[in-house]
CSV table of N, CA and C and ligand atoms in Angstrom, one decimal:
chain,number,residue,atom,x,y,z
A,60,UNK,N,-52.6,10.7,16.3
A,60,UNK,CA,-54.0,10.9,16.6
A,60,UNK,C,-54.7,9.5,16.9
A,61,UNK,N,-54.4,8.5,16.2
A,61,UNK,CA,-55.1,7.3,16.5
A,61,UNK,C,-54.0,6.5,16.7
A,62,UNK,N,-54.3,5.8,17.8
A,62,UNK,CA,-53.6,5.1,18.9
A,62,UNK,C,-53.6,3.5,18.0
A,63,UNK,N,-54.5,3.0,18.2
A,63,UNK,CA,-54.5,1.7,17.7
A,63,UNK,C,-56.1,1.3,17.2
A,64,UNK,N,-56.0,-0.2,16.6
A,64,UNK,CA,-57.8,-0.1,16.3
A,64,UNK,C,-58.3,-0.6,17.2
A,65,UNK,N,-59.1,-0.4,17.7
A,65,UNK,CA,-60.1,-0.9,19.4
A,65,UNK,C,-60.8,-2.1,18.8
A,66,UNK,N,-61.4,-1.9,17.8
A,66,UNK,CA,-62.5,-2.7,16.9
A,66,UNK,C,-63.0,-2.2,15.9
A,67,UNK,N,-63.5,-3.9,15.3
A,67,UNK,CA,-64.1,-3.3,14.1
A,67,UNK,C,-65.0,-4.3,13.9
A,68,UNK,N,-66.4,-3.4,13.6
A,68,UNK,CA,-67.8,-3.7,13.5
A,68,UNK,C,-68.3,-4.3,12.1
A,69,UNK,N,-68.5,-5.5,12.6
A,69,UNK,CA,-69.8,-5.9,11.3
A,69,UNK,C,-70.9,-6.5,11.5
A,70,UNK,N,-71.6,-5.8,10.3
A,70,UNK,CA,-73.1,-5.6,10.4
A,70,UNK,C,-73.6,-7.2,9.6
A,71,UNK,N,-74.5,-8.1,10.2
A,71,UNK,CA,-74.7,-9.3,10.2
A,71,UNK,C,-76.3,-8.9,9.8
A,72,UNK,N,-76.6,-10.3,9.3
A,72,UNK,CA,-78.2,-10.2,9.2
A,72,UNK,C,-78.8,-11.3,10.3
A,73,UNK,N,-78.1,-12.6,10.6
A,73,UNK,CA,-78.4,-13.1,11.6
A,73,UNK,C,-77.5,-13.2,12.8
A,74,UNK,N,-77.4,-12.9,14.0
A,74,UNK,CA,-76.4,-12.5,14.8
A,74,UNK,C,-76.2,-13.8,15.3
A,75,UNK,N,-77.1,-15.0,15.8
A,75,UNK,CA,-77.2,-15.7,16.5
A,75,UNK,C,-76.1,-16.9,15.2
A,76,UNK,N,-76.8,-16.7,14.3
A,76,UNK,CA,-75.7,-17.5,12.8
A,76,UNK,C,-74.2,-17.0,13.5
A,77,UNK,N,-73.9,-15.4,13.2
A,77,UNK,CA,-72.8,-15.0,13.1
A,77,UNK,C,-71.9,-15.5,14.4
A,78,UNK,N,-72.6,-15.3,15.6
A,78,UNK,CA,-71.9,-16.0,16.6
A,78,UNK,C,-71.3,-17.5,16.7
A,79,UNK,N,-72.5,-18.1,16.3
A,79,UNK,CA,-71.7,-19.3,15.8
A,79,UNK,C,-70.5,-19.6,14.8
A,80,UNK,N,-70.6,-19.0,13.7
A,80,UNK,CA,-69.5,-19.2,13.3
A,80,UNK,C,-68.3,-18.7,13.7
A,81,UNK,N,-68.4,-17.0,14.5
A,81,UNK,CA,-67.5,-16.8,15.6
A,81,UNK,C,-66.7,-17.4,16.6
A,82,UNK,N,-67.7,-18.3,16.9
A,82,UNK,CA,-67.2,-19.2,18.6
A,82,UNK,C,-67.1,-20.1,18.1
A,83,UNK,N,-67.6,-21.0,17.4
A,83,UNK,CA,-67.6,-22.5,17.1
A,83,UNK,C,-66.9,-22.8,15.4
A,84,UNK,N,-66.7,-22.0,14.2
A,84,UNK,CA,-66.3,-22.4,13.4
A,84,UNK,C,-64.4,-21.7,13.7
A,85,UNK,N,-64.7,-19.9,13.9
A,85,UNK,CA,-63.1,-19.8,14.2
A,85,UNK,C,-62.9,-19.9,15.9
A,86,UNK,N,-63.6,-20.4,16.4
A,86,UNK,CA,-62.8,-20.7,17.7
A,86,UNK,C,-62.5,-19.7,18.6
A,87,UNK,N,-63.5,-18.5,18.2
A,87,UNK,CA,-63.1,-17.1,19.7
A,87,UNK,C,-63.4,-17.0,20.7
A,88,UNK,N,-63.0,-17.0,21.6
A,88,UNK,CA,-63.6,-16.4,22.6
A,88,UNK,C,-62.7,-15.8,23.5
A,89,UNK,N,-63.2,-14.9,24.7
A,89,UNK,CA,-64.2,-15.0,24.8
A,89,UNK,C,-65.3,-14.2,24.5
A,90,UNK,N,-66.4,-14.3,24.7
A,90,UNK,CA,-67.6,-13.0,24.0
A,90,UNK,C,-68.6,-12.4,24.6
A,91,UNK,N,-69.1,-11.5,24.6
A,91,UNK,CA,-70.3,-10.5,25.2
A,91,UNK,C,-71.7,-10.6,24.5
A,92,UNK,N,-72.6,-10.6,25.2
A,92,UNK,CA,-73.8,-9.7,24.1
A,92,UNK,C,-74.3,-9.1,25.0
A,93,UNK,N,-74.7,-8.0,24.1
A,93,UNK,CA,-75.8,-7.0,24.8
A,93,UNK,C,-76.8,-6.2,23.9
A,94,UNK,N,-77.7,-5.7,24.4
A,94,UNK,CA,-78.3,-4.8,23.5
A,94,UNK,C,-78.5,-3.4,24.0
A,95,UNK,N,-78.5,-2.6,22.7
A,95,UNK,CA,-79.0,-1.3,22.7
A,95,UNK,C,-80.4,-0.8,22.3
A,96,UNK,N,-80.5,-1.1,23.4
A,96,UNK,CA,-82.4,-0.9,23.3
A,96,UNK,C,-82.7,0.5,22.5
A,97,UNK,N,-82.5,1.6,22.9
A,97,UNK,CA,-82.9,2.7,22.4
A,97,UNK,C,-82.2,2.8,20.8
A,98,UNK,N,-81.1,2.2,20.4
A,98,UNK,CA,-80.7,2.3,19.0
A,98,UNK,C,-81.6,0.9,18.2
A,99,UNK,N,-81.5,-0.3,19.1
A,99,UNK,CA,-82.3,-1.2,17.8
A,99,UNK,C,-81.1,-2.2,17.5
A,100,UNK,N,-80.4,-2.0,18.3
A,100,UNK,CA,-79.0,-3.0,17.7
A,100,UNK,C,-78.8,-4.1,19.0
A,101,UNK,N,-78.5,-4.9,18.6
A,101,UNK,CA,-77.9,-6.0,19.6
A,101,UNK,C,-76.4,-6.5,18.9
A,102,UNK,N,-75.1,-6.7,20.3
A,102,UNK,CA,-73.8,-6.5,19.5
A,102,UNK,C,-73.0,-7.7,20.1
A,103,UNK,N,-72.2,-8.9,19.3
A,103,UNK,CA,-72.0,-9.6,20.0
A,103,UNK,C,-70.3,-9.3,19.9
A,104,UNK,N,-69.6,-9.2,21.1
A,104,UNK,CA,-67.9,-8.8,21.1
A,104,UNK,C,-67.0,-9.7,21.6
A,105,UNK,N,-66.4,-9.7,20.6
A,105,UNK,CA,-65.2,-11.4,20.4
A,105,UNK,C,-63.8,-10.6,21.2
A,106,UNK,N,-63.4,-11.0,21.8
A,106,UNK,CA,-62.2,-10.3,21.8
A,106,UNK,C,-60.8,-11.0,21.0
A,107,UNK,N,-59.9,-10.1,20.3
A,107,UNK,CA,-58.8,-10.9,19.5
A,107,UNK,C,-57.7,-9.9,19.9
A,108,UNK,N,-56.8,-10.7,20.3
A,108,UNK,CA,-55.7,-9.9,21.0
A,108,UNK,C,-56.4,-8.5,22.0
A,109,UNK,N,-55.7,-7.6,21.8
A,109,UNK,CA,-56.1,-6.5,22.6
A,109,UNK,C,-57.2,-5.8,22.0
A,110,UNK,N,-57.7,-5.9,20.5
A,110,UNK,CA,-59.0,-5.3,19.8
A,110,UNK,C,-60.1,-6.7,19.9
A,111,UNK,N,-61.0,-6.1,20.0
A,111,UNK,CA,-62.5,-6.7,19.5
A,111,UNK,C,-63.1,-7.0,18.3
A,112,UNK,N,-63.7,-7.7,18.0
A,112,UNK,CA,-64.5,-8.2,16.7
A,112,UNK,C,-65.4,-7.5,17.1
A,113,UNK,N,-66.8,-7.0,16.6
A,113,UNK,CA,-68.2,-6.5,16.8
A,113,UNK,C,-69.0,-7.0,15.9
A,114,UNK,N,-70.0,-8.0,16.3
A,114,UNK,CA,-70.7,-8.2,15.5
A,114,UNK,C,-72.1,-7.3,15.7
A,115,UNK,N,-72.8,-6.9,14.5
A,115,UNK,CA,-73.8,-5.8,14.5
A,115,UNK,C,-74.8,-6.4,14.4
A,116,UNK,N,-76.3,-7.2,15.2
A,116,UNK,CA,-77.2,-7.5,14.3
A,116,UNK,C,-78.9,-6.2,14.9
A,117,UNK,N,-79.5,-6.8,14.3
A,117,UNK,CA,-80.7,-5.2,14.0
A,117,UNK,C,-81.7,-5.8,14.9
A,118,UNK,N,-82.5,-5.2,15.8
A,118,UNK,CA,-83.9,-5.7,16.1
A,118,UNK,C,-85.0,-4.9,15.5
A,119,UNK,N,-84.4,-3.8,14.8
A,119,UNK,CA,-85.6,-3.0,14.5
A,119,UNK,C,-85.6,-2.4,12.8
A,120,UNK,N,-86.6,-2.7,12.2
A,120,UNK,CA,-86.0,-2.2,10.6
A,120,UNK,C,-84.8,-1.1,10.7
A,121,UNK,N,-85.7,0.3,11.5
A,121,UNK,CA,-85.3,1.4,11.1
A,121,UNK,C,-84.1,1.7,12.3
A,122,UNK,N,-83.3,0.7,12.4
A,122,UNK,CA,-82.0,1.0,13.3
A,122,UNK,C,-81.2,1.1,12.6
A,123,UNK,N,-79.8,2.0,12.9
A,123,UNK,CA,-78.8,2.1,12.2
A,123,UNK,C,-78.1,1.1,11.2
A,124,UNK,N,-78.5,0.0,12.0
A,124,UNK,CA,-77.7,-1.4,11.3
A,124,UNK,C,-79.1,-2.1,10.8
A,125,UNK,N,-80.4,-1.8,10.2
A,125,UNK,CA,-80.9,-2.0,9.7
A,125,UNK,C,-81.0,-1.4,8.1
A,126,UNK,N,-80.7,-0.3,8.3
A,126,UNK,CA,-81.0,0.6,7.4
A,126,UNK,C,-79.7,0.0,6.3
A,127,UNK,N,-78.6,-0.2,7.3
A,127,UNK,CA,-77.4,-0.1,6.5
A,127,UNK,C,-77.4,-2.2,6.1
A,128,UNK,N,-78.1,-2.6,6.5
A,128,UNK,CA,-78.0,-4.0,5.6
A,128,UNK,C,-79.3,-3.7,4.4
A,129,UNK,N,-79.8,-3.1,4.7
A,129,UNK,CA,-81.2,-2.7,3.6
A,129,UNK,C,-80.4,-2.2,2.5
A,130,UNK,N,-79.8,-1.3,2.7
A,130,UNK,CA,-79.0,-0.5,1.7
A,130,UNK,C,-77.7,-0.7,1.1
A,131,UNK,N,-76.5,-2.0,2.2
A,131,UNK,CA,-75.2,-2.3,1.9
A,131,UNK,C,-75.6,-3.6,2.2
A,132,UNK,N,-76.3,-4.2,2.2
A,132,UNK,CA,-76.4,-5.8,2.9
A,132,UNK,C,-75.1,-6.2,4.0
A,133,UNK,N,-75.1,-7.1,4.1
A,133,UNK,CA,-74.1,-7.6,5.2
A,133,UNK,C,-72.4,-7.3,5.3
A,134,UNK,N,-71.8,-7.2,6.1
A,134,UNK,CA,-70.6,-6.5,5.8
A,134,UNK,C,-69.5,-5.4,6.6
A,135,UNK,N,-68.6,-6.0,6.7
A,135,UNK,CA,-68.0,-4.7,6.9
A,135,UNK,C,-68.5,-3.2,7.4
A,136,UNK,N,-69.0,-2.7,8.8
A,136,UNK,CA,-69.7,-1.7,8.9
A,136,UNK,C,-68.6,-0.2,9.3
A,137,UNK,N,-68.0,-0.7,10.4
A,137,UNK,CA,-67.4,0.1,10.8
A,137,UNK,C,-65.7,0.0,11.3
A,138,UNK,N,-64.9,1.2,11.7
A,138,UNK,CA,-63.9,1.0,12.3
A,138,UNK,C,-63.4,1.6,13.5
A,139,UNK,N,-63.0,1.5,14.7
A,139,UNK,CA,-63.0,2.1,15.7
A,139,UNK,C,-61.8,2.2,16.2
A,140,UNK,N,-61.1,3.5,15.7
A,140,UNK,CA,-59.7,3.6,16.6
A,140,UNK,C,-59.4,4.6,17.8
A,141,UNK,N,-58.6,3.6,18.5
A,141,UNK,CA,-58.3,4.5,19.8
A,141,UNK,C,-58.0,6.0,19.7
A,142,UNK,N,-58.3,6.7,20.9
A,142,UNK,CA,-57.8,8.0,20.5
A,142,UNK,C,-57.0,8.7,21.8
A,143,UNK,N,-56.6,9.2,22.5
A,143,UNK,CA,-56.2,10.0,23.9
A,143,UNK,C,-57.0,10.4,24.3
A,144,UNK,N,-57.6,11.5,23.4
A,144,UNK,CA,-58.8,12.4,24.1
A,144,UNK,C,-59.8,12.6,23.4
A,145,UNK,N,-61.2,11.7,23.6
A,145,UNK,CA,-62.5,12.0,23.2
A,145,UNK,C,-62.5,13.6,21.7
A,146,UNK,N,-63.2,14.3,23.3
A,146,UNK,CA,-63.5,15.5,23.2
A,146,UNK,C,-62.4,16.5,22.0
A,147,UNK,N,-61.1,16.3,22.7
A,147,UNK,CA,-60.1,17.4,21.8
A,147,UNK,C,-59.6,16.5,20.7
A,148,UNK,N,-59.9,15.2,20.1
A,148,UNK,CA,-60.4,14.9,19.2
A,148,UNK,C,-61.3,15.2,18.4
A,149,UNK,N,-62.1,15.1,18.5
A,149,UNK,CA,-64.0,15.5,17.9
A,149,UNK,C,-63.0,16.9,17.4
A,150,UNK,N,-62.8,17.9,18.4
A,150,UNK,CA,-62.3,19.4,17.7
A,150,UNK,C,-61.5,19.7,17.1
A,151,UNK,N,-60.5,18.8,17.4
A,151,UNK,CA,-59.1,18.9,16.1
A,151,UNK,C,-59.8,18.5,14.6
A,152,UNK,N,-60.5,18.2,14.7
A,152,UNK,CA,-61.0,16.9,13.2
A,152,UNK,C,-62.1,17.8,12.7
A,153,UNK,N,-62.7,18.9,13.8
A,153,UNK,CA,-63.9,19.5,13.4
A,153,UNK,C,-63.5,20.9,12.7
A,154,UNK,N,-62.0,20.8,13.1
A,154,UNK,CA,-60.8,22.5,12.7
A,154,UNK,C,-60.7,21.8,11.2
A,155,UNK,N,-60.3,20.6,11.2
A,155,UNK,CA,-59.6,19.9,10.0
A,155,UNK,C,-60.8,20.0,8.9
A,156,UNK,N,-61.9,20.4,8.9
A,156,UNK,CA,-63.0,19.8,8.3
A,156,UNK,C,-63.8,18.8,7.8
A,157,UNK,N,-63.4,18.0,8.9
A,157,UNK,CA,-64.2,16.6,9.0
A,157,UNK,C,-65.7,16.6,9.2
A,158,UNK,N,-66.6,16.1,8.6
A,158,UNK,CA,-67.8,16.0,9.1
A,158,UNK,C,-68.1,14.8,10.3
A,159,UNK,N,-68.5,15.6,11.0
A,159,UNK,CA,-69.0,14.3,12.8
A,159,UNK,C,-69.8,14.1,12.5
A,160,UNK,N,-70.6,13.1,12.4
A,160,UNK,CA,-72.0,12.5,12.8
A,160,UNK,C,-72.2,12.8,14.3
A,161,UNK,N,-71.2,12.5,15.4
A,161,UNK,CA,-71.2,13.1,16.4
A,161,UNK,C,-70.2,14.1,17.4
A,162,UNK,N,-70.7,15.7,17.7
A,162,UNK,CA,-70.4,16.3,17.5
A,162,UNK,C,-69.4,16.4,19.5
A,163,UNK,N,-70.1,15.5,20.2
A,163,UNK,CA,-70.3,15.3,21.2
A,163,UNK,C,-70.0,13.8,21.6
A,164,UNK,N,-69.3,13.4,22.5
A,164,UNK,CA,-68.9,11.9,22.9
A,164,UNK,C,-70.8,11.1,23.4
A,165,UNK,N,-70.7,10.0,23.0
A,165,UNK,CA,-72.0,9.4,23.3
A,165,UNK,C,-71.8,8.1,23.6
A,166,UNK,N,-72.4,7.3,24.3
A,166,UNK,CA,-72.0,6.2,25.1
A,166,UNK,C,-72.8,4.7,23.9
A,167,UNK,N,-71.2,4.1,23.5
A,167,UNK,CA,-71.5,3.1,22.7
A,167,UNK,C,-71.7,1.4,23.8
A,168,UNK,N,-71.4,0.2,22.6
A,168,UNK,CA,-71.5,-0.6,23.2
A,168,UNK,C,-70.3,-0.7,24.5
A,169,UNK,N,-70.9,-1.4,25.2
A,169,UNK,CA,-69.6,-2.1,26.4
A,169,UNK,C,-69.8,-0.6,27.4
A,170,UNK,N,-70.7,0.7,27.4
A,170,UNK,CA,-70.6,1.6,28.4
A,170,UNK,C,-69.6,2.4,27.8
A,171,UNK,N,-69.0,2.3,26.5
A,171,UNK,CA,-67.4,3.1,26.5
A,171,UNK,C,-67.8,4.5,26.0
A,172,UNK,N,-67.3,5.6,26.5
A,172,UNK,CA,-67.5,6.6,25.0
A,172,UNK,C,-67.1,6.9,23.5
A,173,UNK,N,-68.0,7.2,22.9
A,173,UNK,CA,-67.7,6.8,21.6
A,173,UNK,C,-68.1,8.0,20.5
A,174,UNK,N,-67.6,7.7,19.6
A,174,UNK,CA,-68.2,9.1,19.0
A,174,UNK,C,-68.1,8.8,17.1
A,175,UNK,N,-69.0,8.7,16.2
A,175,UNK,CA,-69.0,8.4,14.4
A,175,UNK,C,-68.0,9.6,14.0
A,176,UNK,N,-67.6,9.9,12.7
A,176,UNK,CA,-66.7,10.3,11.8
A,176,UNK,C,-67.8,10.1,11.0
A,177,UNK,N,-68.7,11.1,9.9
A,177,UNK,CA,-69.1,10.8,8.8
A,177,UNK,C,-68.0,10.3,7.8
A,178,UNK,N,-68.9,9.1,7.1
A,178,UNK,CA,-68.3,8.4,5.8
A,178,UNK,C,-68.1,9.4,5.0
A,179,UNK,N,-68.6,10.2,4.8
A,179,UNK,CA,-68.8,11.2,3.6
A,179,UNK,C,-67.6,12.4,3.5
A,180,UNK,N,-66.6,12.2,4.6
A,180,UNK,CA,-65.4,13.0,5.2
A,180,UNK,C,-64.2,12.0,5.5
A,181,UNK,N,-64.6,10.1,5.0
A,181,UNK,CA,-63.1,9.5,5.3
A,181,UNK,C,-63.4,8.6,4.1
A,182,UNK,N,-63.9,9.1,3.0
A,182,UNK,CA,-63.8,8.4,1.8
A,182,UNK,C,-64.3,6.8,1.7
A,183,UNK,N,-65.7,6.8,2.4
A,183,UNK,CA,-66.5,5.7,2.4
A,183,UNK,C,-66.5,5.3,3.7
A,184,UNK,N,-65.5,5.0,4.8
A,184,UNK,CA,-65.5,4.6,5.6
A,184,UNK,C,-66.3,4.5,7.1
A,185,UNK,N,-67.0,4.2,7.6
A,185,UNK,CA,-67.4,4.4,8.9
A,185,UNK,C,-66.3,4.6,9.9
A,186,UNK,N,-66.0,5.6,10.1
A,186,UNK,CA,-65.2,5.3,11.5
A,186,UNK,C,-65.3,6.0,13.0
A,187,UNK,N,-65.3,5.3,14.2
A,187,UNK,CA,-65.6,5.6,15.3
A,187,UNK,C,-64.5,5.3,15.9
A,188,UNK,N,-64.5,6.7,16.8
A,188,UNK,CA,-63.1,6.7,18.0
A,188,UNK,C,-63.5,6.5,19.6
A,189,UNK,N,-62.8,6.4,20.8
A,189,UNK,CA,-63.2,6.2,21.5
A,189,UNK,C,-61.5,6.4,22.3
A,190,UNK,N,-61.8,6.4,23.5
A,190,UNK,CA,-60.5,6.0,24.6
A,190,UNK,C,-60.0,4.9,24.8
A,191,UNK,N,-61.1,3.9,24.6
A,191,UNK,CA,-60.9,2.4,25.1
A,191,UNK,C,-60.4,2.1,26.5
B,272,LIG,CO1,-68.2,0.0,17.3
């Protein structure tokens, strides 16, 4: 079912900090930023070998990655593994009784499609799949 890890997301409190120590303390590159206007997130992406680093930082209290440093502080957010197929993913996992946060593929950072796994169905975890 899961192919490999694409990335894995962490939620920062200062992104502009976190980059730096990304690029200039461990030496990655190279990196993206962009933001998600309609979510409230702005995401900086390291690449390391064939997966990504994700850094999370918030522009808006009540964005996803606001809520979750309010409530988890800084840290470890998410995990994103490859998958073959979006869609007949989401449904195999939805037969299995997984809870989706999304039930339906939705366009994450970088343009990719993407889609959550409730935490509350992989024993704490955030995890988000995608094709890559
Ligand atoms: Co992600």
């Amino acid at each position: 079912m899961f192919k490999k890890i694409d990335h894995i997301g962490i939620a920062v409190m200062d992104l502009k900090r976190a980059v730096e120590l990304y690029s200039k303390k461990f030496g990655l590159s190279p990196f993206k930023t962009e933001e998600l206007k309609e979510q409230g997130i702005k995401v900086a992406s390291f690449k390391l070998g064939d997966s990504w680093i994700e850094l999370l930082g918030s522009t808006r209290e009540d964005s996803p990655i606001g809520k979750f440093l309010r409530n988890r502080g800084e840290g470890l957010h998410h995990l994103c593994y490859q998958v073959e197929n979006l869609e007949e993913t989401l449904e195999v996992l939805k037969q299995r009784g997984l809870k989706l946060i999304d039930e339906k593929p939705r366009r994450g950072a970088g343009g990719k499609r993407i889609a959550f796994l409730h935490p509350k169905s992989t024993q704490g975890v955030l995890i988000e799949i995608t094709e890559g």
